[in-house]
Amino acid sequence: MRLLPKQENAILASPMVLFLLVLLGFPVVLSIIYGFSEASFESLMSPKFIGLENFRLVLQDSSFWDAGWFSLRFGVITALLECVLGLFLAVYLAPLIRKHGWMVAVLIIPMIVAPAMIGLMYRLVLHEFAGPIPYYFYEWFGWSPSFLSTGMVFQTIVVAETLQWTPFAFLLFLTAYQAIPNDIREAASVDGTRPWRMFWKIEFPQMLPTLFVAGFIRFIDGFRVFDNIYTLVGAGPGGSTTSMSIYIYETFLRRGEIGKAMAAAILLFIVAFAILAMGQRLMRRAQ
Amino acid sequence: MSRISLENVSKSFNGVEVIKSVSFTVEDGEFCVFVGPSGCGKSTLLRMIAGLEDVSSGRVLIDDEDVTKLEPFDRQLSMVFQSYALYPHLSVRQNIAFALETAKQPKDVIKSKVAEAARTLKLEAYLDRKPSELSGGQRQRVAIGRAIVREPKAFLFDEPLSNLDAALRGETRIEIAALHKSLAATMIYVTHDQVEAMTLADRIVVLNKGEIMQVGSPRDLYERPENIFVAQFLGSPKMNIIDVVGNSEGGISLPGNQPLDIGLKSTENIKSVGIRPEQIGIATDGVAAIKGTIKLCEYHGSVLSLIVDAGPIGDLSVLVPSAGDVVEGHEIRLALPAGALHFFDEAGHRFTPVQQA
Amino acid sequence: MKLHQILRWIVFVIAALVMNFPVLATFITALKSPAEISRNPSLAIQSPTLENFMTVLTVSDRLNVYHYLWNSLSAALIGSILPIIVAFPIAWAMARRGYGRNILFPLIVNLRALPLVIFAVPLYLMFSVVNLLDTQIGLGLVLAIVNLPLALMLLVNAVSEIPIELEEAARMDGARLPRLIGRIVLPLCRPAFITTFVFGFITAWNEFLFGLILTTQNAVPMTVGASFFFATSGGGVQWGVAAAVMIVAALPPLLLGLIMYRKITGSMVSGAVKG
Ligand SMILES: Nc1ncnc2c1ncn2[C@@H]1O[C@H](COP(=O)(O)OP(=O)(O)OP(=O)(O)O)[C@@H](O)[C@H]1O
Ligand SMILES: [Mg+2]
């Protein structure tokens, strides 16, 4: 039997298409059904159609908006911090790294550890009796902030997230920096360009697209944060660290409001998709 | 072995026609070379014969069978690529055996054929190496070996020598010629190197901008070019072309109103004449001559290559034996022997005037 | 000149210490005896001991770390190998024939950026219907979705980087599609398979949300198991044992990642930049 290229393509695509249909198509259908129905874990198999009621509930729920606002702030702040730190480390350490490649391996360790584990580790590290950080604060300053209190918990998780994911930004910047052809630098330095000026006028513009990419990816990841916050503080004191992901999780598993959780997930999907499309358009324009 | 015909074959990429209705036939056992400047469509034409490129319109025939719609693997042709395209993860032996294994030939047949090819190409010592462990010349031979074991209907070569250094290129050229003799196989060979074309070909196809300019033996092409393009494409330095005008005496004149004796009766349609640098002579006294100044004199060993500023005629390139005493900046008197001239009409086509009685 | 060099080293050491601080501190705590932990929370350990690791690696009612490790391993293997199998054939069609380049490819690649929780809820419902809740296969399938986008991108890249002449030569040599892909493309993509696998394995091992939602007992992965250990032990956390659990949980991806760090850094960057 001789196959046409079209048929061959269809055969080649079939594992993927099948996989997606089963594991994504099915859930999508379920989301839509449950998003417009009332259901709990007891009445899981007999959802009752209630139209847009779930969406109304979600949109009127102030914690939903709080969660959105939290995720947005968290995403923007951590992305900015990570980019600034990562850029600095990449550019400043690049000359050393050229000679000592292993330094990269040391700096990317945090990324290879599960965010959930990092969250748990901070529990230990920040613990007021067993943790070394409060210990050193008392040693040196005779005083220690309570890191997980309502007033401070946001800063704490921002620092934890930033320290874990700065390596990612660092890695992207390092690659971009190393990809700048050396003759450009040499030409500039023969022309008498000083290092600081070299960075702003020559290297930085070359790395600008990477800055957009890194910032965007880090924002997306920060926006959807779950693991490390959840393992460190859960929803936080008084729900103060309820990110969008945590909100949906709690609505679903803790409170068993399946329809509402689903409606929130659908709304989140729409927002995420919009952000994504916008970000990609911006990035394309930047390039 | 087989003959390959193209009938009105055209090819467009995104609406740009790069091959324009090409027809010709490569005879059984013939060594046919496609030459032409870069981008003229040589590779495209070859790839259409191979089946790697679709034909936009027209037909490709192998032994009178229409193969236009067949996939490459159904055409039973072999191809040697410019980059050799050796499978990097397979040993030399496996590379050569690949096509035979594909055709599910028996193990012992494969073994003996590979051994034979390796012997012909002096590759026996390298059979278990990976392509990355070979020199350029050896890789080239593996690529040829891969082509010959299959005993295909025809061989296709796309600039197979262009990645070799000059010495190796000459050597391999001779090996390919020998291979053609011993296999008596149909071969189609693409190059932009005119020395390769002239030395290897039974027949040359000169292409320009997707069109055939002329098809013929190397000697035909060199001695009787059909048009100015072919005349100038073959030969180095290239043929001098001088525009001429008819004069009141019924003869023709060079620019600057210098009459040119061409020994012909009818001169009406001659718009330009061509002469190869090596056929321009240094005029002896008393012969009608063109005066010029030597602008440049390059020493090439056996010959001197001159550029002569011939006033209104423009620059002429001239080859003279290096024995003569020629000095840059000096005057020189050149003779254009009537028998060595080529005539071209308005459109640049060869024009054969009626001989004088 | 010299001074700058020293400053750079200082910056490197500080950055390495600060960013790796939780891991380091946890590791040191894991080496402390319970008595020392309550006495000395500092990093200057006085009498290192392997006691906590022994406790963790010994099976008890309270904690069977091998169970979690096995769950993580099996789910992560499914979750990292399945995407390669599913994505490779279509990656070839996408790279060589532009098939699905306009819709399917962007669709799958964008999945990577969506909050995973969006899928968690419907997948939970679906799994409860087909009895995949709390199974390693179920968890593995979901992890495969997580890894699919990057696997597809890396494999499309890998196929595009194979010189097209090699495939043309194989077609001239009589190879039809199955042999072309099986004998030429597949072996040449091996490095990409390895990177994709390593990357996917680490991601899958480290995944937490789906483990939390889709497993309860039989298929609980290491990441979730470690957090159980904290949750159930309430006020009286045995910090030394807890620390040892976390180190054990973090070790497999860490070792794999450090052995292959050149490969994964490269693919992380290409995955990010092409997306
Ligand atoms: N895949 C393609 N898509 C679009 N245009 C193409 C493609 N392949 C070739 N062309 C165009 O077709 C023309 C002929 O190309 P071809 O490769 O046949 O030239 P060539 O004679 O082999 O040149 P060279 O001596 O440089 O190899 C060129 O103008 C080229 O730009
Ligand atoms: Mg070519």
CSV table of C-alpha atoms in Angstrom, one decimal, chain B:
chain,number,residue,atom,x,y,z
B,1,MET,CA,21.4,1.5,-17.7
B,2,SER,CA,19.0,4.1,-19.0
B,3,ARG,CA,18.1,7.2,-20.8
B,4,ILE,CA,16.5,10.1,-19.0
B,5,SER,CA,14.3,12.6,-20.7
B,6,LEU,CA,12.8,15.9,-19.6
B,7,GLU,CA,9.7,17.2,-21.5
B,8,ASN,CA,8.9,20.9,-21.0
B,9,VAL,CA,9.8,20.7,-17.4
B,10,SER,CA,9.1,23.9,-15.4
B,11,LYS,CA,9.5,24.7,-11.7
B,12,SER,CA,8.3,27.6,-9.7
B,13,PHE,CA,9.1,28.5,-6.1
B,14,ASN,CA,6.4,30.7,-4.6
B,15,GLY,CA,5.4,32.0,-8.0
B,16,VAL,CA,8.9,32.6,-9.2
B,17,GLU,CA,9.7,30.5,-12.2
B,18,VAL,CA,13.3,29.2,-11.8
B,19,ILE,CA,13.1,26.5,-14.5
B,20,LYS,CA,11.5,27.5,-17.7
B,21,SER,CA,10.2,24.7,-19.9
B,22,VAL,CA,13.3,22.6,-20.2
B,23,SER,CA,13.4,19.7,-22.6
B,24,PHE,CA,16.3,17.4,-23.5
B,25,THR,CA,17.4,13.8,-23.3
B,26,VAL,CA,20.4,12.2,-21.6
B,27,GLU,CA,21.2,9.1,-23.6
B,28,ASP,CA,22.0,5.7,-22.1
B,29,GLY,CA,25.6,5.6,-20.8
B,30,GLU,CA,26.2,9.2,-21.4
B,31,PHE,CA,28.1,11.5,-19.1
B,32,CYS,CA,26.0,14.7,-19.1
B,33,VAL,CA,27.1,17.9,-17.3
B,34,PHE,CA,24.9,20.8,-16.3
B,35,VAL,CA,26.8,24.0,-16.0
B,36,GLY,CA,25.8,27.6,-15.5
B,37,PRO,CA,26.3,30.5,-13.1
B,38,SER,CA,25.2,30.3,-9.5
B,39,GLY,CA,21.5,30.3,-9.0
B,40,CYS,CA,20.7,29.3,-12.6
B,41,GLY,CA,18.7,26.3,-11.5
B,42,LYS,CA,21.2,23.4,-12.0
B,43,SER,CA,20.6,21.8,-8.6
B,44,THR,CA,16.8,22.3,-9.0
B,45,LEU,CA,16.8,20.5,-12.3
B,46,LEU,CA,18.9,17.7,-10.9
B,47,ARG,CA,16.7,17.4,-7.8
B,48,MET,CA,13.6,17.2,-10.1
B,49,ILE,CA,15.1,14.3,-11.9
B,50,ALA,CA,15.9,12.7,-8.5
B,51,GLY,CA,12.3,13.3,-7.3
B,52,LEU,CA,13.4,15.4,-4.4
B,53,GLU,CA,11.7,18.4,-5.9
B,54,ASP,CA,8.2,18.4,-7.4
B,55,VAL,CA,7.8,19.3,-11.0
B,56,SER,CA,5.5,22.3,-11.5
B,57,SER,CA,4.7,21.2,-15.1
B,58,GLY,CA,6.1,18.9,-17.7
B,59,ARG,CA,7.2,15.3,-17.5
B,60,VAL,CA,10.3,13.4,-16.4
B,61,LEU,CA,10.9,10.0,-18.1
B,62,ILE,CA,13.3,7.3,-17.3
B,63,ASP,CA,13.5,4.7,-20.0
B,64,ASP,CA,10.3,6.1,-21.5
B,65,GLU,CA,8.4,5.5,-18.3
B,66,ASP,CA,6.8,8.6,-16.8
B,67,VAL,CA,8.2,9.0,-13.3
B,68,THR,CA,7.1,12.5,-12.7
B,69,LYS,CA,4.8,11.6,-9.9
B,70,LEU,CA,7.1,8.9,-8.4
B,71,GLU,CA,8.9,9.3,-5.1
B,72,PRO,CA,12.7,9.3,-5.1
B,73,PHE,CA,12.8,5.8,-3.7
B,74,ASP,CA,10.9,4.5,-6.6
B,75,ARG,CA,13.1,5.9,-9.3
B,76,GLN,CA,16.2,3.8,-8.7
B,77,LEU,CA,18.7,6.6,-9.1
B,78,SER,CA,21.7,7.3,-7.0
B,79,MET,CA,22.8,10.8,-5.9
B,80,VAL,CA,26.1,12.1,-4.5
B,81,PHE,CA,25.5,15.3,-2.6
B,82,GLN,CA,27.8,18.3,-2.3
B,83,SER,CA,27.9,17.9,1.4
B,84,TYR,CA,28.2,14.1,0.9
B,85,ALA,CA,25.3,13.6,3.3
B,86,LEU,CA,26.9,10.6,5.0
B,87,TYR,CA,24.9,9.2,7.9
B,88,PRO,CA,27.0,10.3,10.8
B,89,HIS,CA,25.8,7.6,13.2
B,90,LEU,CA,26.6,4.7,10.9
B,91,SER,CA,30.0,3.3,10.0
B,92,VAL,CA,31.4,3.5,6.5
B,93,ARG,CA,30.4,-0.1,6.0
B,94,GLN,CA,26.8,0.6,7.1
B,95,ASN,CA,26.7,3.7,5.0
B,96,ILE,CA,27.6,1.9,1.9
B,97,ALA,CA,25.3,-1.0,2.8
B,98,PHE,CA,22.3,1.2,3.7
B,99,ALA,CA,20.6,1.1,0.3
B,100,LEU,CA,21.1,-2.6,-0.1
B,101,GLU,CA,19.7,-3.3,3.3
B,102,THR,CA,16.8,-1.0,2.5
B,103,ALA,CA,16.2,-3.2,-0.6
B,104,LYS,CA,16.3,-6.3,1.7
B,105,GLN,CA,19.1,-7.9,-0.3
B,106,PRO,CA,20.5,-11.1,1.2
B,107,LYS,CA,23.3,-10.7,3.8
B,108,ASP,CA,26.1,-12.3,1.7
B,109,VAL,CA,25.2,-10.4,-1.4
B,110,ILE,CA,25.4,-7.1,0.6
B,111,LYS,CA,28.7,-8.2,2.1
B,112,SER,CA,30.3,-9.0,-1.3
B,113,LYS,CA,29.0,-5.8,-2.9
B,114,VAL,CA,30.3,-3.6,-0.1
B,115,ALA,CA,33.7,-5.4,-0.2
B,116,GLU,CA,33.8,-4.8,-4.0
B,117,ALA,CA,32.9,-1.1,-3.7
B,118,ALA,CA,35.4,-0.7,-0.9
B,119,ARG,CA,38.1,-2.2,-3.1
B,120,THR,CA,37.3,-0.1,-6.1
B,121,LEU,CA,37.4,3.1,-4.0
B,122,LYS,CA,40.4,2.0,-1.8
B,123,LEU,CA,38.3,2.3,1.4
B,124,GLU,CA,39.0,-1.2,2.8
B,125,ALA,CA,41.0,0.1,5.7
B,126,TYR,CA,38.3,2.5,6.8
B,127,LEU,CA,35.2,0.3,6.7
B,128,ASP,CA,34.6,0.4,10.5
B,129,ARG,CA,35.2,4.1,11.0
B,130,LYS,CA,32.5,6.7,11.4
B,131,PRO,CA,32.3,9.4,8.8
B,132,SER,CA,33.6,12.0,11.3
B,133,GLU,CA,36.9,10.0,11.4
B,134,LEU,CA,37.6,10.4,7.7
B,135,SER,CA,39.3,13.1,5.6
B,136,GLY,CA,37.4,15.1,3.1
B,137,GLY,CA,38.6,13.0,0.2
B,138,GLN,CA,37.7,9.7,2.0
B,139,ARG,CA,34.2,11.0,2.8
B,140,GLN,CA,33.8,11.8,-0.8
B,141,ARG,CA,34.7,8.3,-1.8
B,142,VAL,CA,32.3,6.8,0.7
B,143,ALA,CA,29.6,9.0,-0.8
B,144,ILE,CA,30.5,7.6,-4.2
B,145,GLY,CA,30.6,4.1,-2.8
B,146,ARG,CA,27.2,4.5,-1.4
B,147,ALA,CA,26.0,5.4,-4.9
B,148,ILE,CA,27.6,2.6,-6.8
B,149,VAL,CA,26.7,-0.4,-4.8
B,150,ARG,CA,23.1,-0.1,-5.7
B,151,GLU,CA,23.7,-0.4,-9.4
B,152,PRO,CA,21.2,2.3,-10.1
B,153,LYS,CA,19.7,3.3,-13.4
B,154,ALA,CA,21.7,6.5,-13.3
B,155,PHE,CA,24.0,8.5,-11.1
B,156,LEU,CA,23.3,12.1,-10.2
B,157,PHE,CA,26.1,14.3,-8.8
B,158,ASP,CA,25.6,17.8,-7.4
B,159,GLU,CA,28.9,19.6,-7.3
B,160,PRO,CA,30.6,16.6,-5.6
B,161,LEU,CA,34.0,18.1,-5.7
B,162,SER,CA,33.5,21.6,-4.5
B,163,ASN,CA,34.4,20.8,-0.9
B,164,LEU,CA,37.8,19.4,-1.9
B,165,ASP,CA,41.1,21.2,-2.2
B,166,ALA,CA,42.5,21.8,-5.7
B,167,ALA,CA,44.8,18.9,-5.8
B,168,LEU,CA,42.3,16.4,-4.6
B,169,ARG,CA,39.7,17.8,-6.9
B,170,GLY,CA,41.8,17.1,-9.9
B,171,GLU,CA,42.5,13.6,-8.7
B,172,THR,CA,39.0,12.7,-7.9
B,173,ARG,CA,37.8,14.1,-11.2
B,174,ILE,CA,40.0,11.6,-13.0
B,175,GLU,CA,38.7,8.8,-10.7
B,176,ILE,CA,35.1,9.8,-11.6
B,177,ALA,CA,35.9,9.7,-15.3
B,178,ALA,CA,37.4,6.3,-14.9
B,179,LEU,CA,34.4,5.1,-12.9
B,180,HIS,CA,32.1,6.3,-15.8
B,181,LYS,CA,34.2,4.3,-18.2
B,182,SER,CA,34.2,1.1,-16.2
B,183,LEU,CA,30.5,1.2,-15.2
B,184,ALA,CA,29.3,2.6,-18.6
B,185,ALA,CA,26.6,4.2,-16.6
B,186,THR,CA,24.4,7.2,-17.3
B,187,MET,CA,25.6,10.1,-15.2
B,188,ILE,CA,24.3,13.6,-14.7
B,189,TYR,CA,26.8,15.9,-13.1
B,190,VAL,CA,26.2,19.4,-11.9
B,191,THR,CA,29.0,21.9,-11.6
B,192,HIS,CA,29.8,25.5,-12.0
B,193,ASP,CA,33.5,24.7,-12.8
B,194,GLN,CA,34.0,24.8,-16.5
B,195,VAL,CA,37.2,22.7,-16.3
B,196,GLU,CA,35.2,19.9,-14.7
B,197,ALA,CA,32.5,20.3,-17.3
B,198,MET,CA,34.9,20.3,-20.3
B,199,THR,CA,37.0,17.4,-19.1
B,200,LEU,CA,34.3,15.0,-17.9
B,201,ALA,CA,31.3,15.5,-20.2
B,202,ASP,CA,30.2,13.7,-23.2
B,203,ARG,CA,27.6,16.4,-23.5
B,204,ILE,CA,27.2,19.7,-21.7
B,205,VAL,CA,24.0,21.4,-20.9
B,206,VAL,CA,24.6,25.1,-20.4
B,207,LEU,CA,21.9,26.8,-18.3
B,208,ASN,CA,21.2,30.4,-17.6
B,209,LYS,CA,18.3,31.7,-15.6
B,210,GLY,CA,16.4,28.5,-15.8
B,211,GLU,CA,16.7,28.1,-19.5
B,212,ILE,CA,18.9,25.9,-21.7
B,213,MET,CA,21.4,28.0,-23.6
B,214,GLN,CA,23.0,25.2,-25.5
B,215,VAL,CA,23.5,21.5,-25.5
B,216,GLY,CA,26.5,19.9,-27.1
B,217,SER,CA,29.9,18.2,-26.8
B,218,PRO,CA,32.6,20.3,-25.1
B,219,ARG,CA,34.2,20.9,-28.5
B,220,ASP,CA,30.9,22.1,-30.1
B,221,LEU,CA,30.3,24.4,-27.3
B,222,TYR,CA,33.8,25.9,-27.3
B,223,GLU,CA,34.2,26.1,-31.0
B,224,ARG,CA,30.6,26.9,-32.1
B,225,PRO,CA,28.8,28.6,-29.2
B,226,GLU,CA,25.2,29.2,-30.1
B,227,ASN,CA,25.1,32.6,-28.4
B,228,ILE,CA,27.1,35.2,-26.6
B,229,PHE,CA,26.2,33.7,-23.2
B,230,VAL,CA,27.8,30.3,-24.0
B,231,ALA,CA,30.6,32.0,-25.8
B,232,GLN,CA,31.5,34.0,-22.8
B,233,PHE,CA,30.7,31.3,-20.2
B,234,LEU,CA,33.2,28.8,-21.4
B,235,GLY,CA,36.9,29.7,-21.8
B,236,SER,CA,39.1,31.6,-19.5
B,237,PRO,CA,39.7,34.5,-19.9
B,238,LYS,CA,36.4,34.8,-21.5
B,239,MET,CA,35.8,35.6,-25.2
B,240,ASN,CA,36.1,39.2,-26.3
B,241,ILE,CA,32.9,40.5,-27.8
B,242,ILE,CA,33.1,43.6,-30.0
B,243,ASP,CA,30.1,45.5,-31.3
B,244,VAL,CA,30.4,46.2,-35.0
B,245,VAL,CA,28.5,48.3,-37.6
B,246,GLY,CA,28.0,47.8,-41.3
B,247,ASN,CA,29.9,50.3,-43.4
B,248,SER,CA,29.2,51.9,-46.8
B,249,GLU,CA,31.4,49.4,-48.7
B,250,GLY,CA,29.2,46.5,-47.6
B,251,GLY,CA,31.7,45.3,-45.0
B,252,ILE,CA,31.8,45.9,-41.3
B,253,SER,CA,33.7,48.3,-39.1
B,254,LEU,CA,34.9,48.2,-35.6
B,255,PRO,CA,34.1,51.1,-33.3
B,256,GLY,CA,36.3,54.0,-34.3
B,257,ASN,CA,35.4,53.3,-37.9
B,258,GLN,CA,38.2,50.8,-38.4
B,259,PRO,CA,37.2,48.4,-41.2
B,260,LEU,CA,37.5,44.7,-40.3
B,261,ASP,CA,38.3,42.2,-43.0
B,262,ILE,CA,36.1,39.1,-42.3
B,263,GLY,CA,36.4,37.5,-45.7
B,264,LEU,CA,32.6,37.3,-46.1
B,265,LYS,CA,30.1,38.5,-48.6
B,266,SER,CA,26.9,39.1,-46.6
B,267,THR,CA,27.4,41.0,-43.4
B,268,GLU,CA,24.0,42.5,-42.9
B,269,ASN,CA,22.9,40.9,-39.7
B,270,ILE,CA,26.1,40.9,-37.8
B,271,LYS,CA,25.8,43.0,-34.8
B,272,SER,CA,28.9,41.8,-32.9
B,273,VAL,CA,31.9,39.6,-33.3
B,274,GLY,CA,33.7,37.5,-30.8
B,275,ILE,CA,37.2,36.3,-30.6
B,276,ARG,CA,38.9,34.2,-27.9
B,277,PRO,CA,41.9,35.8,-26.2
B,278,GLU,CA,44.3,33.1,-27.3
B,279,GLN,CA,43.4,33.6,-31.0
B,280,ILE,CA,44.2,37.3,-31.1
B,281,GLY,CA,47.7,37.6,-32.6
B,282,ILE,CA,50.4,40.2,-32.3
B,283,ALA,CA,50.3,41.9,-35.7
B,284,THR,CA,53.4,41.7,-37.9
B,285,ASP,CA,54.2,44.8,-39.9
B,286,GLY,CA,52.1,45.5,-42.9
B,287,VAL,CA,49.0,43.7,-41.7
B,288,ALA,CA,46.0,45.8,-40.8
B,289,ALA,CA,46.1,46.0,-37.1
B,290,ILE,CA,44.4,47.3,-34.0
B,291,LYS,CA,46.5,49.6,-31.9
B,292,GLY,CA,46.3,49.5,-28.1
B,293,THR,CA,48.1,50.0,-24.9
B,294,ILE,CA,49.0,47.2,-22.5
B,295,LYS,CA,47.1,48.1,-19.3
B,296,LEU,CA,47.9,44.9,-17.4
B,297,CYS,CA,50.2,42.0,-17.9
B,298,GLU,CA,49.8,38.9,-15.8
B,299,TYR,CA,52.5,36.2,-15.9
B,300,HIS,CA,50.9,32.7,-15.9
B,301,GLY,CA,53.9,30.7,-16.6
B,302,SER,CA,53.4,29.4,-20.1
B,303,VAL,CA,51.4,32.3,-21.2
B,304,LEU,CA,51.0,36.0,-20.5
B,305,SER,CA,47.5,37.3,-20.0
B,306,LEU,CA,47.1,40.9,-21.1
B,307,ILE,CA,44.4,43.5,-20.9
B,308,VAL,CA,44.8,45.8,-23.8
B,309,ASP,CA,43.2,49.2,-23.9
B,310,ALA,CA,42.2,49.3,-27.6
B,311,GLY,CA,40.8,52.9,-27.7
B,312,PRO,CA,37.3,53.1,-29.0
B,313,ILE,CA,37.0,49.3,-29.1
B,314,GLY,CA,37.4,49.1,-25.4
B,315,ASP,CA,39.5,46.6,-23.4
B,316,LEU,CA,40.5,43.3,-25.0
B,317,SER,CA,41.9,40.3,-23.2
B,318,VAL,CA,44.7,38.6,-25.0
B,319,LEU,CA,46.8,35.6,-24.3
B,320,VAL,CA,50.3,35.5,-25.8
B,321,PRO,CA,53.2,33.1,-25.3
B,322,SER,CA,55.3,34.3,-22.4
B,323,ALA,CA,58.4,34.4,-24.6
B,324,GLY,CA,57.4,37.7,-26.4
B,325,ASP,CA,58.7,41.0,-25.1
B,326,VAL,CA,55.6,42.8,-23.8
B,327,VAL,CA,55.7,45.4,-21.1
B,328,GLU,CA,52.9,47.1,-19.3
B,329,GLY,CA,52.3,50.6,-20.6
B,330,HIS,CA,53.8,49.9,-24.0
B,331,GLU,CA,51.9,50.0,-27.3
B,332,ILE,CA,50.9,46.8,-28.9
B,333,ARG,CA,49.5,46.0,-32.3
B,334,LEU,CA,46.9,43.2,-32.5
B,335,ALA,CA,45.6,41.2,-35.3
B,336,LEU,CA,42.1,39.6,-35.4
B,337,PRO,CA,42.4,36.6,-37.9
B,338,ALA,CA,39.2,36.3,-39.9
B,339,GLY,CA,39.0,32.6,-39.4
B,340,ALA,CA,38.8,32.8,-35.7
B,341,LEU,CA,35.9,35.2,-35.5
B,342,HIS,CA,32.4,34.3,-34.2
B,343,PHE,CA,29.4,36.4,-35.4
B,344,PHE,CA,26.4,37.2,-33.5
B,345,ASP,CA,23.1,38.9,-34.5
B,346,GLU,CA,20.9,41.5,-32.8
B,347,ALA,CA,19.6,38.9,-30.2
B,348,GLY,CA,23.0,37.6,-29.4
B,349,HIS,CA,22.5,34.4,-31.4
B,350,ARG,CA,25.2,32.8,-33.5
B,351,PHE,CA,25.0,34.0,-37.0
B,352,THR,CA,26.5,32.0,-39.9
B,353,PRO,CA,27.0,34.2,-42.8
B,354,VAL,CA,27.2,32.9,-46.4
B,355,GLN,CA,30.8,32.2,-47.4
B,356,GLN,CA,32.5,34.3,-50.1
B,357,ALA,CA,32.5,32.5,-53.3
